[in-house]
Short mmCIF file of C-alpha atoms and ligand atoms in Angstrom, two decimals:
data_model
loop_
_atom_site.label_atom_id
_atom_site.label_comp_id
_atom_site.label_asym_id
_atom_site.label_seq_id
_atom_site.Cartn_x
_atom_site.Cartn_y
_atom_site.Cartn_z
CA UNK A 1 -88.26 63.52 -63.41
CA UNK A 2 -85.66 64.00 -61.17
CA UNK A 3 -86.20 61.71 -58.94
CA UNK A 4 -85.31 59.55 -62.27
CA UNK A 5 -82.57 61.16 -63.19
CA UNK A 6 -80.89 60.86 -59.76
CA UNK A 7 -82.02 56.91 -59.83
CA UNK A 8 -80.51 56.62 -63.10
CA UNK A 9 -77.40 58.40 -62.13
CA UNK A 10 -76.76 56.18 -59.33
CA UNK A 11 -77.34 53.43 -60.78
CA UNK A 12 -74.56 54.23 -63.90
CA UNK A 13 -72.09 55.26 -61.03
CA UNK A 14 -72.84 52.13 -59.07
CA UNK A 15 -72.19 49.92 -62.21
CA UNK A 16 -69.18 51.64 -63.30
CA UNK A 17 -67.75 51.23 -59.58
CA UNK A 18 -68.83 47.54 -59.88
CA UNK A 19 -67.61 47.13 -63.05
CA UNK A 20 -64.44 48.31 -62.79
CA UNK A 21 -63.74 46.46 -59.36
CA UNK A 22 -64.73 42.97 -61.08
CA UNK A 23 -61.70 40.98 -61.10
CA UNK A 24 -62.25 38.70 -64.19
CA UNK A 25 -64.92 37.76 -66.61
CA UNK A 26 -67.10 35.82 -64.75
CA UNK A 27 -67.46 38.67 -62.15
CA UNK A 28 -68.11 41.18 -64.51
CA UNK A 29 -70.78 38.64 -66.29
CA UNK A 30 -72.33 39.03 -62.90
CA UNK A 31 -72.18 42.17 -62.13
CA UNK A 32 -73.76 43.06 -65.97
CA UNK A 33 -76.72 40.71 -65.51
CA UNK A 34 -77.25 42.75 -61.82
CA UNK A 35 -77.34 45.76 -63.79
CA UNK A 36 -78.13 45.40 -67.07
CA UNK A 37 -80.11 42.37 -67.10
CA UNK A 38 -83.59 41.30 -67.61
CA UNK A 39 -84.43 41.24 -64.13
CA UNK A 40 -81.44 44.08 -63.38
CA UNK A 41 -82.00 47.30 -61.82
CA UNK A 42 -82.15 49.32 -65.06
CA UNK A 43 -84.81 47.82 -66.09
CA UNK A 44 -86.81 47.90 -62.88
CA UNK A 45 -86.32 51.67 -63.49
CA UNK A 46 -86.99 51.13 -67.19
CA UNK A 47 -90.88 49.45 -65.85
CA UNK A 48 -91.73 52.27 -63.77
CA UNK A 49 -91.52 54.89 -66.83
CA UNK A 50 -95.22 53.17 -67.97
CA UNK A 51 -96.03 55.70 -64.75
CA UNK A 52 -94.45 58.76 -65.95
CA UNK A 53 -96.27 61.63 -67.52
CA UNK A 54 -96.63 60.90 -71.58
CA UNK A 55 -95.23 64.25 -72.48
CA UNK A 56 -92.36 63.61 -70.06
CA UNK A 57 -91.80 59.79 -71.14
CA UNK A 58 -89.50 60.72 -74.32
CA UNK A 59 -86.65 62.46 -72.74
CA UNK A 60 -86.90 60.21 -69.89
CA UNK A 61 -86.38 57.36 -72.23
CA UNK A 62 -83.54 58.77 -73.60
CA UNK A 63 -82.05 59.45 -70.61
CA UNK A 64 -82.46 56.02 -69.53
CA UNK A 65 -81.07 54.55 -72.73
CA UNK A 66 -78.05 57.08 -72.49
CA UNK A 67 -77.34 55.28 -69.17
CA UNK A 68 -77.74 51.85 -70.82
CA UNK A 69 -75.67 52.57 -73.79
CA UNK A 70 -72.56 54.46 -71.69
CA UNK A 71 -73.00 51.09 -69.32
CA UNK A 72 -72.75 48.71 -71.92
CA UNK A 73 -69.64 50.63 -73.70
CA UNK A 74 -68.23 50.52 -70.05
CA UNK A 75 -68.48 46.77 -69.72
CA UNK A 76 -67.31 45.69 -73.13
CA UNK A 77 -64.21 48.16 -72.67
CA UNK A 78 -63.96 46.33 -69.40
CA UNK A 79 -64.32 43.20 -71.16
CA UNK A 80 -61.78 43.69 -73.81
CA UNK A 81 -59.33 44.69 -70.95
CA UNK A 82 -59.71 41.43 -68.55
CA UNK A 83 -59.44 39.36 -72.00
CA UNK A 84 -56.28 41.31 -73.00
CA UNK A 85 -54.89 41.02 -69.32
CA UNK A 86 -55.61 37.48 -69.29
CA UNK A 87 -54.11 37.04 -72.80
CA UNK A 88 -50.48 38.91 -71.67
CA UNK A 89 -50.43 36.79 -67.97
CA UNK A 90 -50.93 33.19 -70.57
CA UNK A 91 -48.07 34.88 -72.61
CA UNK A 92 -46.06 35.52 -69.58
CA UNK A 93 -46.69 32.06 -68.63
CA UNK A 94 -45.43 29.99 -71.10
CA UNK A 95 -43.06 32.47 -72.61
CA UNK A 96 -40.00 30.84 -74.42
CA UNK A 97 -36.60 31.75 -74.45
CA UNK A 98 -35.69 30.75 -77.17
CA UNK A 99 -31.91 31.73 -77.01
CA UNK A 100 -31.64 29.46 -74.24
CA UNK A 101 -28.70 26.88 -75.26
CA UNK A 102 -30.59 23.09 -75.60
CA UNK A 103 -30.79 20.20 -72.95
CA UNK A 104 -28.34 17.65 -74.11
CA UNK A 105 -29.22 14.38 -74.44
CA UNK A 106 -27.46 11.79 -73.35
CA UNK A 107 -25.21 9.62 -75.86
CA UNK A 108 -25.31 5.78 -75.26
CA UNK A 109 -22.47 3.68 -76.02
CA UNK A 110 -21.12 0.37 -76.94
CA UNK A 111 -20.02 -2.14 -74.02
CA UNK A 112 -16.30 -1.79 -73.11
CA UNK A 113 -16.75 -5.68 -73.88
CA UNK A 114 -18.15 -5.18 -77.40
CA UNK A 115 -15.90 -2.34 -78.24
CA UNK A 116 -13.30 -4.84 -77.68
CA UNK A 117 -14.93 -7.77 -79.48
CA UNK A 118 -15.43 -5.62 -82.61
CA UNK A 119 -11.85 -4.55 -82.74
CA UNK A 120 -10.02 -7.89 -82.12
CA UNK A 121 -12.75 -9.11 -84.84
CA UNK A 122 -11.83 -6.28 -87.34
CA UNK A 123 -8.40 -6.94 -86.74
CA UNK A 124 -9.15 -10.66 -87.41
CA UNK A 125 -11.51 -9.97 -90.63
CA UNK A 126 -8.05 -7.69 -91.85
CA UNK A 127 -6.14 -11.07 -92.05
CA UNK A 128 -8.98 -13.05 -93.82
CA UNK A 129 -10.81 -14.78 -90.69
CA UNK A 130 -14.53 -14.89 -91.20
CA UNK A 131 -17.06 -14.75 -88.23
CA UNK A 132 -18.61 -18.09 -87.06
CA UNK A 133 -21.79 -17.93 -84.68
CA UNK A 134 -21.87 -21.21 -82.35
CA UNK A 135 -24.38 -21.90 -80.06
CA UNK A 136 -24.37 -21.23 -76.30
CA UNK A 137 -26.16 -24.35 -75.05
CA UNK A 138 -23.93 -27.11 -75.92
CA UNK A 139 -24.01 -31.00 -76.10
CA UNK A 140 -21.19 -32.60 -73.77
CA UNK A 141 -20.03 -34.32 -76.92
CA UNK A 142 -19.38 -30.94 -78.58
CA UNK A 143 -17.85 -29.57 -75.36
CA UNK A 144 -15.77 -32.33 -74.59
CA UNK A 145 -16.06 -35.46 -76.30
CA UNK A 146 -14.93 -34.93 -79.84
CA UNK A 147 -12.00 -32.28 -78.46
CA UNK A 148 -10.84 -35.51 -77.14
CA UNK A 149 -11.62 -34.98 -73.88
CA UNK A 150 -13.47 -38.29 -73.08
CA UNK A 151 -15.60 -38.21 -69.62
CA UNK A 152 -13.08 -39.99 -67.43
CA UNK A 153 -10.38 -37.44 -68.22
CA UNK A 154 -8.68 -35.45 -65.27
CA UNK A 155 -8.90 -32.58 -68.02
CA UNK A 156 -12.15 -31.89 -67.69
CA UNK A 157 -11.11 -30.37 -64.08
CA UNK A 158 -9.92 -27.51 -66.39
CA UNK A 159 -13.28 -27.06 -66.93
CA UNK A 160 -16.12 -26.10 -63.64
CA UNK A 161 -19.28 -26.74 -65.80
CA UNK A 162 -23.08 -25.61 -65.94
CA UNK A 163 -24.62 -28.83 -66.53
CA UNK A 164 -28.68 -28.81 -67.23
CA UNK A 165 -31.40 -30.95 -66.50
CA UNK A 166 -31.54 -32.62 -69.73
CA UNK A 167 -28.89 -35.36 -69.94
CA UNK A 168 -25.87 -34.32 -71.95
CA UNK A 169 -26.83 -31.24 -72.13
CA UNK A 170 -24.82 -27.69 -70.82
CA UNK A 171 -23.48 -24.66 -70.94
CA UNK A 172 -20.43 -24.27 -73.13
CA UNK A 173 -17.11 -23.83 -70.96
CA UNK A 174 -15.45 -22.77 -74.30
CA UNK A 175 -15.99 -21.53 -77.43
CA UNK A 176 -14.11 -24.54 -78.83
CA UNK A 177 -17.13 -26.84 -79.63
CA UNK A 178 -17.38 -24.30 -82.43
CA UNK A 179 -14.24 -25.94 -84.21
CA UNK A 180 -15.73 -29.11 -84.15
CA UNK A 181 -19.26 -27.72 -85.95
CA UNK A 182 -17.05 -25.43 -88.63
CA UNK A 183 -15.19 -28.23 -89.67
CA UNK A 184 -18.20 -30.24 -90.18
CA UNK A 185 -19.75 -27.71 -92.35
CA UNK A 186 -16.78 -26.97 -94.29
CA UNK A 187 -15.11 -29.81 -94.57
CA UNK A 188 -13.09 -30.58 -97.48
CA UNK A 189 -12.44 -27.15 -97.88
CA UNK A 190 -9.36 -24.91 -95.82
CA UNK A 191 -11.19 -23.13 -93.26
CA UNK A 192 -10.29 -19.30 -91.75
CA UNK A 193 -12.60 -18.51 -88.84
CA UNK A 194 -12.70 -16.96 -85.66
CA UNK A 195 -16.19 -17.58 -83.25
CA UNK A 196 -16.58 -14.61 -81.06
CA UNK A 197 -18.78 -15.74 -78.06
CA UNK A 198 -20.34 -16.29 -74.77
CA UNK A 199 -18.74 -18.86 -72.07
CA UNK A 200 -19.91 -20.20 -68.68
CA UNK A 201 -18.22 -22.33 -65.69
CA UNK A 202 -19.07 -22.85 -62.94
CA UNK A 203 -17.02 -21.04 -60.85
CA UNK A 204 -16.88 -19.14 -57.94
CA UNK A 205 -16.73 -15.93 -58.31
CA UNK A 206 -13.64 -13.61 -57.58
CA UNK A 207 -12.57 -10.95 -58.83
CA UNK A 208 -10.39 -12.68 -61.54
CA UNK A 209 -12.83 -15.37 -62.54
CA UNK A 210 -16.70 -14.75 -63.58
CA UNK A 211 -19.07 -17.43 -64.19
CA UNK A 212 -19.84 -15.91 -67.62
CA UNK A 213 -17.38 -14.52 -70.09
CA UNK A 214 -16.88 -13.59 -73.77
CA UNK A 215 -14.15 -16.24 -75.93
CA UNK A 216 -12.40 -15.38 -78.88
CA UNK A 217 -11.63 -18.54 -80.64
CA UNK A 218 -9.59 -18.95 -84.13
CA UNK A 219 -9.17 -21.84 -86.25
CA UNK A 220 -7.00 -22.29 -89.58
CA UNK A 221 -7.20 -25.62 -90.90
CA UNK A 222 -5.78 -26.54 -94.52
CA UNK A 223 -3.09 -28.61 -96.40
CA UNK A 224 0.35 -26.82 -95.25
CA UNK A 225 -0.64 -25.31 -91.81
CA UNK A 226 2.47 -25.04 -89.12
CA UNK A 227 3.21 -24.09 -86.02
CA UNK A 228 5.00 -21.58 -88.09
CA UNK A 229 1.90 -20.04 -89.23
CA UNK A 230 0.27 -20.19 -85.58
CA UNK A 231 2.99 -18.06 -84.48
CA UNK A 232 3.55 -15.47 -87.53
CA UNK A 233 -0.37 -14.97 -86.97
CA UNK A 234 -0.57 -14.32 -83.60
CA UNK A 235 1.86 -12.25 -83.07
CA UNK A 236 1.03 -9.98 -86.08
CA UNK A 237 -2.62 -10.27 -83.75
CA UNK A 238 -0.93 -8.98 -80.80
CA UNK A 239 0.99 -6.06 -82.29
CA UNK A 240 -1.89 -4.49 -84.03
CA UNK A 241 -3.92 -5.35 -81.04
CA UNK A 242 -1.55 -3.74 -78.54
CA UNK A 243 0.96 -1.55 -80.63
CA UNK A 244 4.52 -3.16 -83.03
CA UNK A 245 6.61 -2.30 -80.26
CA UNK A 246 5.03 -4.92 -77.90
CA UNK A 247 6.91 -8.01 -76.99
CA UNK A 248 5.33 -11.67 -77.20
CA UNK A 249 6.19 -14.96 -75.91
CA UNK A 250 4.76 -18.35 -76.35
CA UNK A 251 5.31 -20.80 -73.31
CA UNK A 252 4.57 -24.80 -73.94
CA UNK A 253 1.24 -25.67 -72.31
CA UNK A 254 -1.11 -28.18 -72.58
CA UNK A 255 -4.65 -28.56 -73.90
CA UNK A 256 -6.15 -31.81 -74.94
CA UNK A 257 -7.44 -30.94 -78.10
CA UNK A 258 -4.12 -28.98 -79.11
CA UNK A 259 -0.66 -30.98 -79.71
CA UNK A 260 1.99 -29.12 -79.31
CA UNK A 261 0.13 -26.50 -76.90
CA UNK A 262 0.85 -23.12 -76.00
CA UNK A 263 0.06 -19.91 -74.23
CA UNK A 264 1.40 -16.53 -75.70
CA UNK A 265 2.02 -13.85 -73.33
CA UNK A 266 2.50 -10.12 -74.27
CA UNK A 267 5.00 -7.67 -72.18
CA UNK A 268 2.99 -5.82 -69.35
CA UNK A 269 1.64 -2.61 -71.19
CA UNK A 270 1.59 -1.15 -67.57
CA UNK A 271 5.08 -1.25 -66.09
CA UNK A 272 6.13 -1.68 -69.70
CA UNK A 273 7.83 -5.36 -68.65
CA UNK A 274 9.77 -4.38 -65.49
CA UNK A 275 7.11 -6.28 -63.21
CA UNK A 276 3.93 -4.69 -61.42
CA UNK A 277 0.82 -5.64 -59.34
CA UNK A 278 -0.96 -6.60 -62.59
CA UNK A 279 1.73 -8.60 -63.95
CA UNK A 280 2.01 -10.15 -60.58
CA UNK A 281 6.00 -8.75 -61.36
CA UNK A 282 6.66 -11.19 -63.68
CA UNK A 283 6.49 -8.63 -66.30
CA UNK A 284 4.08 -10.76 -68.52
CA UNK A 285 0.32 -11.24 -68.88
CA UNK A 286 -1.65 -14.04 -70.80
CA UNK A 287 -3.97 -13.59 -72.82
CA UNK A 288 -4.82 -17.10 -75.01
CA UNK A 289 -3.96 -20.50 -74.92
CA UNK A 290 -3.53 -22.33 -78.76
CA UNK A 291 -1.72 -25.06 -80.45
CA UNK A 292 -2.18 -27.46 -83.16
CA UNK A 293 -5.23 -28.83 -83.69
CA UNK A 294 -4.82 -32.90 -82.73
CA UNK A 295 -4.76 -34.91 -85.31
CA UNK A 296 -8.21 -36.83 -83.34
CA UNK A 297 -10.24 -33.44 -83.53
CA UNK A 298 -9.28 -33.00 -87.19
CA UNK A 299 -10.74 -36.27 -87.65
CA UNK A 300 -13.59 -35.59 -85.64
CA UNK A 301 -14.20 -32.53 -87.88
CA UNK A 302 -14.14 -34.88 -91.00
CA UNK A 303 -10.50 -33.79 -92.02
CA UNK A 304 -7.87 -36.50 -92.70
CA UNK A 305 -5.02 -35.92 -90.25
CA UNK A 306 -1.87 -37.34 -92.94
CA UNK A 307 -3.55 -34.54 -95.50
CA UNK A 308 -4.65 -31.45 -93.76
CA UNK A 309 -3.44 -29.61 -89.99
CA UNK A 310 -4.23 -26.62 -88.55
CA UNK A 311 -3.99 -23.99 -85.64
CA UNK A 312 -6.25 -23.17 -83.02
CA UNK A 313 -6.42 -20.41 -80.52
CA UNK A 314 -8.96 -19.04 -77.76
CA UNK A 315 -8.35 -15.50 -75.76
CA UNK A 316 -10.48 -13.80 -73.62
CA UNK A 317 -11.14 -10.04 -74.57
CA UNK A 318 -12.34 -9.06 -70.91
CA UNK A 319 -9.23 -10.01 -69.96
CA UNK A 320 -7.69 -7.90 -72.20
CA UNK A 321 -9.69 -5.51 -72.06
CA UNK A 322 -8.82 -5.56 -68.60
CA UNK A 323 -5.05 -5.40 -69.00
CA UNK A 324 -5.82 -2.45 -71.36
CA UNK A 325 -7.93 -0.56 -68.56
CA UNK A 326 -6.42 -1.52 -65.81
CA UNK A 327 -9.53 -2.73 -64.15
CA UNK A 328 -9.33 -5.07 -61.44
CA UNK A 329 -12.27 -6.86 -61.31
CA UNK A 330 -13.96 -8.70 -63.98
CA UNK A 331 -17.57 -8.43 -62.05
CA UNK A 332 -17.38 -5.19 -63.35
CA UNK A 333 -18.58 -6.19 -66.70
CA UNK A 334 -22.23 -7.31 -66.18
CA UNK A 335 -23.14 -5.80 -62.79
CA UNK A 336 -24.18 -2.98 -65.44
CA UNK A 337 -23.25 -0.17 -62.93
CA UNK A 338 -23.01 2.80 -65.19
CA UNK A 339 -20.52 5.08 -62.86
CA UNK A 340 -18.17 2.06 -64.44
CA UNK A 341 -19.62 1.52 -68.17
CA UNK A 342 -19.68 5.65 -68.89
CA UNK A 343 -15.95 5.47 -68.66
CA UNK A 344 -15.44 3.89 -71.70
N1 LIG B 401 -10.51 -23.60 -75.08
C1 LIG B 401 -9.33 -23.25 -74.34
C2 LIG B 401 -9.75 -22.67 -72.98
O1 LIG B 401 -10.90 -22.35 -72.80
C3 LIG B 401 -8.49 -22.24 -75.09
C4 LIG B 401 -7.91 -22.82 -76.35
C5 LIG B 401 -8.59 -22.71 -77.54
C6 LIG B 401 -6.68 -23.45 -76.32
C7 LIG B 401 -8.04 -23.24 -78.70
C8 LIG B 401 -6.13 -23.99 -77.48
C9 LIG B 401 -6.80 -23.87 -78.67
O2 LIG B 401 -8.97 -22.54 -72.08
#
């Protein structure tokens, strides 16, 4: 009997060491199966009590299923206390704060280009010119032809062109070709458009001159339309575009599908007229060439030169966008380096 009881004591002080050493569950899985188990050392004791004395099997029996009992308490408190741990370390883990201030995201924004567009097109839309889409890919006849620029024309030097594959086929130099196509459309009626769009030549490339570029062109075309009324309109253009006080001139230039041809200027916004670098100190800067339409390109639209006349004007918003910014290389605008497109 006491040979028993010492076997069973050892064997509950062995388990509880065991027990309480096992790091997680899966240890102390083991270390209940070594004890506890079918095949575990309690009940190799538990077999040998078929040898005991009958009138000494009872208490023994209890004893033994003291043990048992106080062991199994012992490993489900042990249990319950790995679980908890783990719980509180998975807590720990992936604890938020969440009075930590948020991750901002960053804000996208419109091209300096199209912020431009959209405002000399509002400004535009204000004095009743509608938005005209013309196409990109052009036939020469568009691009040159019917602006009376025939193919044997020194004028077409203005002009370093993209010419495709297909014969008579290219890449608009201009957004004029568009007057030619709105007139057709509209034609007997007055027209008040501008065509906001792509341009390519054929150029090589510098810092003032790109091979691709965004146009502004305008056209007004009805019974009573002056040179008058070319002026009055641009320069309202320029002042909301650039502020009342600005100055304007117009210089006499020449364009073949314009007659008389100009090229309005507006003071230097940077050394306010007195001549800088950017004015190349003539206190000026360009930014469109316009005119009349010519009486042939009227006709070519379908309008009757003796009855109808009207204006026509092209500018190039990187350029003035340019002149606005300062920015001294029009590469800038679709290398699509963002240390230069977050600035605006
Ligand atoms: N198409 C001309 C150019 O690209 C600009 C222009 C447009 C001039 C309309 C007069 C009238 O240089």
């Amino acid at each position: 009997m006491s040979d028993l009881a010492q076997a069973l004591a050892s064997l509950e002080a062995g388990g509880q060491a065991d027990l309480a050493a096992a790091p997680d569950a899966a240890a102390l899985d083991a270390v209940r199966v070594r004890y506890l188990g079918r095949k575990g050392s309690l009940a190799t004791i538990l077999r040998g009590l078929g040898d005991l004395d009958p009138a000494e099997r009872p208490a023994a029996g209890k004893l033994a299923n003291d043990v048992k009992q106080r062991l199994e308490a012992a490993f489900q408190a042990r249990r319950d206390a790995l679980e908890a741990a783990a719980q509180a370390a998975r807590e720990r883990a992936d604890r938020l704060d969440v009075t930590l201030p948020g991750r901002p995201r960053p804000v996208g924004r419109l091209h300096p280009s199209t912020q431009v567009l959209r405002r000399i097109c509002q400004i535009w839309a204000d004095m009743g010119f509608q938005v005209y889409r013309s196409p990109d890919v052009e036939t020469d006849e568009m691009n040159f032809e019917l602006l009376n620029i025939p193919a044997y024309h020194p004028a077409r030097d203005m002009w370093d062109t993209f010419y495709t594959t297909s014969e008579g086929i290219l890449l608009r130099t201009h957004t004029s070709p568009g007057q030619i196509r709105v007139m057709r459309e509209r034609c007997p009626e007055p027209i008040r458009v501008i065509l906001p769009g792509m341009c390519y030549r054929y150029e090589q490339i510098t810092a003032r001159s790109e091979i691709q570029f965004h146009q502004v062109e305008g056209l007004a075309v009805g019974r009573h339309v002056t040179m008058t009324d070319l002026k009055g309109t641009l320069i309202s253009f320029a002042h909301r575009m650039f502020g009342a006080e600005r100055k304007v001139r117009f210089r006499a230039s020449y364009f073949p599908f314009t007659e008389p041809s100009a090229e309005m200027d507006v003071e230097c916004g940077i050394c306010g007229g007195s001549g800088c670098a950017i004015c190349k100190h003539s206190g000026w800067l360009e930014i469109l060439g316009c005119g009349m339409v010519h009486p042939r390109v009227l006709e070519n639209g379908g309008y009757d030169p003796a009855a109808f006349s009207g204006f026509a004007f092209g500018m190039g918003p990187e350029r003035i966008t340019m002149l606005r910014h300062r920015i001294e290389d029009i590469r800038y605008f679709w290398t699509n380096d963002l240390r230069f497109l977050e600035q605006f």
